[in-house]
mmCIF file of C-alpha atoms and ligand atoms in Angstrom:
data_model
loop_
_atom_site.group_PDB
_atom_site.id
_atom_site.type_symbol
_atom_site.label_atom_id
_atom_site.label_comp_id
_atom_site.label_asym_id
_atom_site.label_seq_id
_atom_site.Cartn_x
_atom_site.Cartn_y
_atom_site.Cartn_z
ATOM 1 C CA MET A 850 -3.745 13.546 -21.585
ATOM 2 C CA THR A 851 -7.482 13.538 -21.068
ATOM 3 C CA ASP A 852 -9.126 11.596 -18.269
ATOM 4 C CA ALA A 853 -10.666 9.257 -20.820
ATOM 5 C CA GLN A 854 -7.234 7.908 -21.749
ATOM 6 C CA ARG A 855 -5.848 7.831 -18.298
ATOM 7 C CA SER A 856 -5.276 4.801 -16.146
ATOM 8 C CA ILE A 857 -4.344 4.384 -12.496
ATOM 9 C CA GLU A 858 -2.720 1.306 -11.051
ATOM 10 C CA ILE A 859 -4.364 0.078 -7.864
ATOM 11 C CA ILE A 860 -2.042 -1.842 -5.582
ATOM 12 C CA ASP A 861 -4.010 -3.963 -3.186
ATOM 13 C CA VAL A 862 -2.197 -3.936 0.150
ATOM 14 C CA GLY A 863 -4.874 -5.968 1.947
ATOM 15 C CA PRO A 864 -2.780 -9.148 2.227
ATOM 16 C CA ARG A 865 -0.042 -7.202 4.049
ATOM 17 C CA ASP A 866 -1.080 -3.806 5.508
ATOM 18 C CA GLY A 867 -4.670 -4.988 5.879
ATOM 19 C CA LEU A 868 -4.141 -8.392 7.498
ATOM 20 C CA GLN A 869 -1.246 -7.123 9.596
ATOM 21 C CA ASN A 870 -3.610 -4.783 11.429
ATOM 22 C CA GLU A 871 -6.358 -7.338 11.996
ATOM 23 C CA ALA A 872 -6.713 -9.217 15.290
ATOM 24 C CA GLU A 873 -7.547 -12.519 13.588
ATOM 25 C CA ILE A 874 -4.522 -14.498 12.401
ATOM 26 C CA LEU A 875 -5.261 -16.399 9.196
ATOM 27 C CA ASP A 876 -3.668 -19.626 8.042
ATOM 28 C CA ILE A 877 -1.480 -19.934 4.950
ATOM 29 C CA ASP A 878 -4.209 -21.357 2.717
ATOM 30 C CA THR A 879 -6.605 -18.510 3.532
ATOM 31 C CA LYS A 880 -3.942 -15.873 2.857
ATOM 32 C CA VAL A 881 -3.064 -17.495 -0.465
ATOM 33 C CA GLU A 882 -6.720 -17.802 -1.450
ATOM 34 C CA PHE A 883 -7.266 -14.093 -0.669
ATOM 35 C CA ILE A 884 -4.301 -13.166 -2.882
ATOM 36 C CA ARG A 885 -5.563 -15.466 -5.633
ATOM 37 C CA ARG A 886 -8.990 -13.814 -5.542
ATOM 38 C CA LEU A 887 -7.438 -10.363 -5.831
ATOM 39 C CA ALA A 888 -5.358 -11.470 -8.820
ATOM 40 C CA ASP A 889 -8.470 -12.963 -10.388
ATOM 41 C CA ALA A 890 -10.245 -9.613 -9.965
ATOM 42 C CA GLY A 891 -7.512 -7.983 -12.048
ATOM 43 C CA ILE A 892 -5.107 -6.633 -9.434
ATOM 44 C CA ARG A 893 -1.723 -6.682 -11.185
ATOM 45 C CA ARG A 894 0.470 -5.548 -8.325
ATOM 46 C CA MET A 895 -0.109 -6.212 -4.659
ATOM 47 C CA GLU A 896 1.643 -6.137 -1.337
ATOM 48 C CA ALA A 897 1.490 -9.838 -0.572
ATOM 49 C CA VAL A 898 3.771 -10.578 2.374
ATOM 50 C CA SER A 899 6.092 -9.025 4.933
ATOM 51 C CA PHE A 900 9.570 -10.360 5.595
ATOM 52 C CA VAL A 901 9.663 -9.053 9.142
ATOM 53 C CA SER A 902 10.150 -11.100 12.282
ATOM 54 C CA PRO A 903 7.041 -13.210 13.006
ATOM 55 C CA LYS A 904 7.657 -12.513 16.672
ATOM 56 C CA ARG A 905 7.021 -8.832 16.012
ATOM 57 C CA VAL A 906 4.138 -9.308 13.587
ATOM 58 C CA PRO A 907 2.479 -12.712 14.090
ATOM 59 C CA GLN A 908 -0.115 -11.974 11.377
ATOM 60 C CA MET A 909 2.719 -11.987 8.820
ATOM 61 C CA ALA A 910 4.317 -15.279 9.843
ATOM 62 C CA GLU A 911 5.024 -17.871 7.138
ATOM 63 C CA ALA A 912 5.865 -15.282 4.466
ATOM 64 C CA GLU A 913 8.065 -17.800 2.651
ATOM 65 C CA GLU A 914 5.310 -20.411 2.581
ATOM 66 C CA VAL A 915 2.741 -17.915 1.315
ATOM 67 C CA PHE A 916 5.146 -16.644 -1.323
ATOM 68 C CA ALA A 917 6.036 -20.156 -2.477
ATOM 69 C CA ALA A 918 2.339 -20.876 -3.085
ATOM 70 C CA LEU A 919 1.932 -17.914 -5.471
ATOM 71 C CA PRO A 920 2.215 -18.412 -9.220
ATOM 72 C CA ASP A 921 5.278 -16.790 -10.794
ATOM 73 C CA ASP A 922 3.930 -16.600 -14.320
ATOM 74 C CA ASP A 923 0.544 -14.907 -13.879
ATOM 75 C CA GLY A 924 1.721 -11.385 -14.723
ATOM 76 C CA VAL A 925 1.128 -10.195 -11.164
ATOM 77 C CA THR A 926 3.863 -8.478 -9.169
ATOM 78 C CA TYR A 927 3.839 -9.697 -5.576
ATOM 79 C CA ILE A 928 5.574 -7.164 -3.345
ATOM 80 C CA GLY A 929 7.287 -8.153 -0.109
ATOM 81 C CA LEU A 930 7.917 -5.686 2.697
ATOM 82 C CA ALA A 931 11.528 -5.695 3.908
ATOM 83 C CA LEU A 932 12.678 -3.378 6.658
ATOM 84 C CA ASN A 933 16.303 -4.458 6.959
ATOM 85 C CA ARG A 934 19.051 -6.429 5.293
ATOM 86 C CA ARG A 935 17.787 -9.705 6.730
ATOM 87 C CA GLY A 936 14.327 -9.004 5.304
ATOM 88 C CA LEU A 937 15.818 -8.283 1.888
ATOM 89 C CA ASP A 938 17.819 -11.511 1.953
ATOM 90 C CA ARG A 939 14.699 -13.488 2.861
ATOM 91 C CA ALA A 940 12.717 -11.762 0.098
ATOM 92 C CA LEU A 941 15.329 -12.464 -2.562
ATOM 93 C CA GLU A 942 15.703 -16.062 -1.435
ATOM 94 C CA ALA A 943 11.945 -16.516 -1.697
ATOM 95 C CA GLY A 944 12.095 -15.261 -5.290
ATOM 96 C CA CYS A 945 10.445 -11.915 -4.594
ATOM 97 C CA ARG A 946 10.950 -9.529 -7.541
ATOM 98 C CA GLU A 947 9.893 -6.329 -5.774
ATOM 99 C CA VAL A 948 10.613 -5.273 -2.229
ATOM 100 C CA ASN A 949 9.195 -2.293 -0.446
ATOM 101 C CA TYR A 950 11.074 -0.552 2.319
ATOM 102 C CA ALA A 951 9.429 1.926 4.680
ATOM 103 C CA LEU A 952 11.051 4.791 6.495
ATOM 104 C CA VAL A 953 9.398 7.381 8.642
ATOM 105 C CA ALA A 954 9.277 11.148 8.128
ATOM 106 C CA SER A 955 9.099 11.907 11.830
ATOM 107 C CA ASP A 956 11.992 11.379 14.276
ATOM 108 C CA THR A 957 9.958 10.299 17.302
ATOM 109 C CA PHE A 958 7.933 7.775 15.282
ATOM 110 C CA SER A 959 11.088 6.446 13.627
ATOM 111 C CA GLN A 960 12.712 5.900 17.020
ATOM 112 C CA LYS A 961 9.636 4.325 18.597
ATOM 113 C CA ASN A 962 8.498 2.180 15.684
ATOM 114 C CA GLN A 963 11.729 1.190 13.974
ATOM 115 C CA GLY A 964 14.340 1.923 16.602
ATOM 116 C CA THR A 965 16.397 4.080 14.239
ATOM 117 C CA THR A 966 16.872 7.726 13.375
ATOM 118 C CA ILE A 967 15.660 8.938 9.990
ATOM 119 C CA GLU A 968 19.311 9.276 8.934
ATOM 120 C CA GLN A 969 20.068 5.659 9.807
ATOM 121 C CA ALA A 970 16.925 4.519 7.998
ATOM 122 C CA VAL A 971 17.955 6.376 4.829
ATOM 123 C CA ASP A 972 21.362 4.679 4.995
ATOM 124 C CA VAL A 973 19.737 1.250 5.346
ATOM 125 C CA TYR A 974 17.361 2.029 2.468
ATOM 126 C CA GLU A 975 20.212 3.047 0.165
ATOM 127 C CA GLU A 976 22.045 -0.186 0.923
ATOM 128 C CA ILE A 977 18.931 -2.314 0.409
ATOM 129 C CA ALA A 978 17.951 -0.536 -2.806
ATOM 130 C CA ALA A 979 21.420 -0.981 -4.309
ATOM 131 C CA GLU A 980 21.514 -4.611 -3.218
ATOM 132 C CA ALA A 981 18.050 -5.322 -4.633
ATOM 133 C CA LYS A 982 18.977 -3.742 -7.939
ATOM 134 C CA ALA A 983 22.181 -5.767 -8.146
ATOM 135 C CA ALA A 984 20.054 -8.895 -7.620
ATOM 136 C CA GLY A 985 17.719 -7.849 -10.433
ATOM 137 C CA ALA A 986 14.793 -6.928 -8.164
ATOM 138 C CA ARG A 987 12.867 -3.675 -7.888
ATOM 139 C CA CYS A 988 12.994 -1.646 -4.709
ATOM 140 C CA SER A 989 10.324 0.866 -3.766
ATOM 141 C CA LEU A 990 10.182 3.158 -0.785
ATOM 142 C CA THR A 991 7.301 4.211 1.415
ATOM 143 C CA ILE A 992 7.677 7.426 3.401
ATOM 144 C CA SER A 993 5.440 6.820 6.423
ATOM 145 C CA THR A 994 3.720 9.555 8.449
ATOM 146 C CA ALA A 995 4.279 11.931 5.505
ATOM 147 C CA PHE A 996 1.096 13.812 6.399
ATOM 148 C CA GLY A 997 1.199 13.717 10.187
ATOM 149 C CA CYS A 998 2.706 11.888 13.161
ATOM 150 C CA PRO A 999 0.879 10.440 16.182
ATOM 151 C CA PHE A 1000 3.654 11.672 18.500
ATOM 152 C CA GLN A 1001 4.810 14.952 16.964
ATOM 153 C CA GLY A 1002 1.693 16.183 15.200
ATOM 154 C CA GLU A 1003 2.313 18.095 11.985
ATOM 155 C CA VAL A 1004 5.198 16.870 9.831
ATOM 156 C CA PRO A 1005 6.929 19.708 7.960
ATOM 157 C CA PRO A 1006 6.434 19.222 4.196
ATOM 158 C CA GLU A 1007 10.076 20.292 3.666
ATOM 159 C CA ARG A 1008 11.148 17.171 5.562
ATOM 160 C CA VAL A 1009 9.262 14.919 3.145
ATOM 161 C CA VAL A 1010 10.479 16.852 0.113
ATOM 162 C CA GLY A 1011 14.073 16.609 1.394
ATOM 163 C CA LEU A 1012 13.755 12.827 1.808
ATOM 164 C CA VAL A 1013 12.346 12.449 -1.703
ATOM 165 C CA GLU A 1014 15.236 14.478 -3.128
ATOM 166 C CA ARG A 1015 17.692 12.142 -1.428
ATOM 167 C CA VAL A 1016 16.158 8.806 -2.389
ATOM 168 C CA ALA A 1017 14.897 9.512 -5.908
ATOM 169 C CA GLY A 1018 17.285 7.934 -8.385
ATOM 170 C CA ASP A 1019 18.215 4.839 -10.318
ATOM 171 C CA ASP A 1020 17.891 2.392 -7.444
ATOM 172 C CA THR A 1021 14.380 3.535 -6.494
ATOM 173 C CA TYR A 1022 11.526 2.133 -8.567
ATOM 174 C CA GLU A 1023 8.787 4.171 -6.900
ATOM 175 C CA ILE A 1024 8.196 6.428 -3.904
ATOM 176 C CA ALA A 1025 5.014 6.251 -1.848
ATOM 177 C CA LEU A 1026 3.837 9.029 0.436
ATOM 178 C CA ALA A 1027 1.876 7.344 3.196
ATOM 179 C CA ASP A 1028 -0.757 8.759 5.496
ATOM 180 C CA THR A 1029 -0.018 6.077 8.073
ATOM 181 C CA ILE A 1030 -2.446 7.383 10.697
ATOM 182 C CA GLY A 1031 -5.167 8.686 8.376
ATOM 183 C CA CYS A 1032 -5.019 12.383 9.199
ATOM 184 C CA ALA A 1033 -4.464 13.914 5.726
ATOM 185 C CA VAL A 1034 -6.910 16.141 3.859
ATOM 186 C CA PRO A 1035 -7.103 16.661 0.071
ATOM 187 C CA SER A 1036 -5.508 20.130 -0.069
ATOM 188 C CA GLN A 1037 -2.505 18.769 1.818
ATOM 189 C CA VAL A 1038 -2.310 15.816 -0.594
ATOM 190 C CA SER A 1039 -2.327 18.169 -3.619
ATOM 191 C CA ASP A 1040 0.327 20.400 -2.085
ATOM 192 C CA LEU A 1041 2.675 17.649 -0.941
ATOM 193 C CA PHE A 1042 2.524 15.597 -4.149
ATOM 194 C CA GLY A 1043 2.949 18.813 -6.142
ATOM 195 C CA SER A 1044 6.079 19.632 -4.125
ATOM 196 C CA VAL A 1045 7.718 16.214 -4.390
ATOM 197 C CA MET A 1046 6.955 15.941 -8.108
ATOM 198 C CA ALA A 1047 8.638 19.316 -8.617
ATOM 199 C CA VAL A 1048 11.909 18.133 -7.043
ATOM 200 C CA ALA A 1049 11.867 14.626 -8.605
ATOM 201 C CA PRO A 1050 10.155 15.037 -11.971
ATOM 202 C CA GLY A 1051 11.258 11.658 -13.365
ATOM 203 C CA ALA A 1052 10.202 9.619 -10.341
ATOM 204 C CA ARG A 1053 7.174 7.329 -10.054
ATOM 205 C CA PHE A 1054 4.871 8.238 -7.172
ATOM 206 C CA ARG A 1055 2.323 6.199 -5.255
ATOM 207 C CA ALA A 1056 -0.219 7.327 -2.689
ATOM 208 C CA HIS A 1057 -1.127 5.367 0.450
ATOM 209 C CA PHE A 1058 -4.050 6.475 2.589
ATOM 210 C CA HIS A 1059 -5.850 5.146 5.609
ATOM 211 C CA ASN A 1060 -9.505 5.998 6.009
ATOM 212 C CA THR A 1061 -9.144 6.606 9.742
ATOM 213 C CA ARG A 1062 -11.018 9.923 9.631
ATOM 214 C CA ASN A 1063 -13.078 9.284 6.505
ATOM 215 C CA THR A 1064 -10.950 11.474 4.214
ATOM 216 C CA GLY A 1065 -9.394 8.513 2.372
ATOM 217 C CA LEU A 1066 -11.350 8.576 -0.861
ATOM 218 C CA ALA A 1067 -11.174 12.383 -1.095
ATOM 219 C CA ASN A 1068 -7.410 12.073 -0.665
ATOM 220 C CA CYS A 1069 -7.288 9.482 -3.475
ATOM 221 C CA TYR A 1070 -9.092 11.957 -5.722
ATOM 222 C CA ALA A 1071 -6.602 14.681 -4.860
ATOM 223 C CA ALA A 1072 -3.698 12.302 -5.548
ATOM 224 C CA THR A 1073 -5.252 11.328 -8.876
ATOM 225 C CA GLU A 1074 -5.570 14.989 -9.853
ATOM 226 C CA ALA A 1075 -1.989 15.602 -8.722
ATOM 227 C CA GLY A 1076 -0.834 12.970 -11.232
ATOM 228 C CA VAL A 1077 0.226 9.964 -9.168
ATOM 229 C CA GLN A 1078 0.472 6.733 -11.172
ATOM 230 C CA SER A 1079 -0.437 4.294 -8.415
ATOM 231 C CA ILE A 1080 -2.650 4.196 -5.333
ATOM 232 C CA ASP A 1081 -2.626 1.677 -2.492
ATOM 233 C CA ALA A 1082 -5.936 0.352 -1.175
ATOM 234 C CA SER A 1083 -7.215 -2.798 0.521
ATOM 235 C CA ALA A 1084 -10.109 -4.990 -0.561
ATOM 236 C CA GLY A 1085 -12.998 -4.499 1.832
ATOM 237 C CA GLY A 1086 -11.070 -1.690 3.524
ATOM 238 C CA ILE A 1087 -9.734 -4.292 5.950
ATOM 239 C CA GLY A 1088 -7.000 -3.453 8.399
ATOM 240 C CA GLY A 1089 -6.787 -0.725 10.962
ATOM 241 C CA CYS A 1090 -4.587 1.908 12.423
ATOM 242 C CA PRO A 1091 -2.216 0.945 15.235
ATOM 243 C CA PHE A 1092 -2.622 4.406 16.735
ATOM 244 C CA ALA A 1093 -6.406 4.552 16.659
ATOM 245 C CA PRO A 1094 -7.733 1.227 17.959
ATOM 246 C CA ARG A 1095 -11.328 1.788 16.818
ATOM 247 C CA ALA A 1096 -10.406 3.026 13.348
ATOM 248 C CA THR A 1097 -10.940 1.266 10.025
ATOM 249 C CA GLY A 1098 -8.139 0.381 7.639
ATOM 250 C CA ASN A 1099 -6.880 1.392 4.216
ATOM 251 C CA VAL A 1100 -9.129 2.968 1.620
ATOM 252 C CA PRO A 1101 -11.391 0.146 0.330
ATOM 253 C CA SER A 1102 -10.122 -0.932 -3.119
ATOM 254 C CA GLU A 1103 -13.615 -1.539 -4.490
ATOM 255 C CA ASP A 1104 -14.823 1.943 -3.478
ATOM 256 C CA LEU A 1105 -11.766 3.434 -5.185
ATOM 257 C CA VAL A 1106 -12.320 1.374 -8.344
ATOM 258 C CA TYR A 1107 -15.941 2.529 -8.446
ATOM 259 C CA MET A 1108 -14.933 6.189 -8.229
ATOM 260 C CA LEU A 1109 -12.203 5.893 -10.865
ATOM 261 C CA ASP A 1110 -14.427 3.829 -13.206
ATOM 262 C CA ARG A 1111 -17.131 6.496 -13.057
ATOM 263 C CA MET A 1112 -14.512 9.184 -13.714
ATOM 264 C CA GLY A 1113 -13.494 7.325 -16.869
ATOM 265 C CA ILE A 1114 -10.081 6.387 -15.471
ATOM 266 C CA LYS A 1115 -9.060 2.842 -16.312
ATOM 267 C CA THR A 1116 -7.992 0.409 -13.582
ATOM 268 C CA GLY A 1117 -8.288 -2.922 -15.404
ATOM 269 C CA ILE A 1118 -10.185 -4.343 -12.443
ATOM 270 C CA ASP A 1119 -13.424 -6.325 -12.411
ATOM 271 C CA ILE A 1120 -15.336 -4.520 -9.664
ATOM 272 C CA ASP A 1121 -17.822 -7.341 -9.071
ATOM 273 C CA LYS A 1122 -15.001 -9.812 -8.398
ATOM 274 C CA LEU A 1123 -13.246 -7.278 -6.181
ATOM 275 C CA ILE A 1124 -16.415 -6.687 -4.140
ATOM 276 C CA ALA A 1125 -16.735 -10.456 -3.736
ATOM 277 C CA ALA A 1126 -13.083 -10.730 -2.621
ATOM 278 C CA GLY A 1127 -13.640 -8.015 -0.010
ATOM 279 C CA GLU A 1128 -16.741 -9.729 1.333
ATOM 280 C CA TRP A 1129 -14.965 -13.081 1.340
ATOM 281 C CA ILE A 1130 -12.045 -11.818 3.432
ATOM 282 C CA GLY A 1131 -14.452 -10.039 5.806
ATOM 283 C CA GLU A 1132 -16.140 -13.386 6.473
ATOM 284 C CA ARG A 1133 -12.764 -15.008 7.149
ATOM 285 C CA LEU A 1134 -11.910 -12.226 9.590
ATOM 286 C CA GLY A 1135 -15.283 -12.504 11.254
ATOM 287 C CA HIS A 1136 -16.470 -8.927 10.925
ATOM 288 C CA ALA A 1137 -18.321 -6.568 8.603
ATOM 289 C CA ILE A 1138 -16.067 -4.759 6.132
ATOM 290 C CA PRO A 1139 -15.961 -0.951 5.937
ATOM 291 C CA ALA A 1140 -16.268 -0.839 2.110
ATOM 292 C CA MET A 1141 -19.440 0.936 0.968
ATOM 293 C CA ILE A 1142 -19.941 -0.089 -2.643
ATOM 294 C CA GLY A 1143 -20.918 -3.682 -1.891
ATOM 295 C CA LYS A 1144 -23.709 -2.422 0.365
ATOM 296 C CA ALA A 1145 -25.301 -0.028 -2.111
ATOM 297 C CA GLY A 1146 -24.328 -1.889 -5.281
ATOM 298 C CA VAL A 1147 -22.577 -0.580 -8.380
ATOM 299 C CA PHE A 1148 -24.315 2.162 -10.336
ATOM 300 C CA PRO A 1149 -25.722 1.743 -12.908
ATOM 301 C CA PRO A 1150 -26.959 -1.719 -11.898
ATOM 302 C CA ALA A 1151 -25.838 -4.542 -14.228
ATOM 303 C CA GLU A 1152 -29.175 -4.711 -16.078
ATOM 304 C CA LEU A 1153 -29.027 -1.006 -16.943
ATOM 305 C CA ARG A 1154 -25.408 -0.935 -18.094
ATOM 306 C CA ALA A 1155 -24.803 -0.215 -21.771
HETATM 307 ZN ZN1 ZN B 1433 -0.628 1.682 5.816
#
């Protein structure tokens, strides 16, 4: 396939991974309006809510109310994060058609962040994935800290490849490799995606990068070249990194759309509307957004476009 025919699906994770890592807690109407603006810009799949305990993540409270306010016939898949059986039950009750579960590729992080071993987390995932499928919902898996751990440093690629081998199968819609702390570099992205694709050739893969050290967009390029079908990003680049308090968030969706558009790779997204959505949420959060393209403007400018 040539690049001209290729398309990449951009999953906006701003409403979940972005807002979850922002200090400002938004009300239900603002969250719903943000999601609506993303859908209007052409985002067809997004991480909309998290069915975790609001005591643990106050930014994600009222997931049911947010979900209930979303249209169910607009062709958009609204993903809900579920990290245990209770989360899955809540998601299914809310009418969520795709859940995402996250497990961690590093033991120390898994213990500290989720209170489980990797083994226990895989067991929980397998149960949730089977349960979701039986209920007619999709289940996807994110492998967090796939490129590095804040506590253990380097994560052996064999560990990630071994996890992919175990979870790839009928119950898994898609597997994301996540650079949770934003430490990855493009050569590592090429190598790791190449390795997991070799052991699970039929699986769908998604890339998830944080721009913590400014390698996010380069990593997206490497993932694109490696053949991933989907890339996570957040409008405006909102969010942050829990392990680097001064860091910015996910790769900005509008910067990614600009790069892919100029490479001739289709995203189906209206970049002007996406830029506006990023600026809009930045105003709600009360700070400047990290995204670059809205500052410089799209090239060529509208009046010079063919
Ligand atoms: Zn993330």
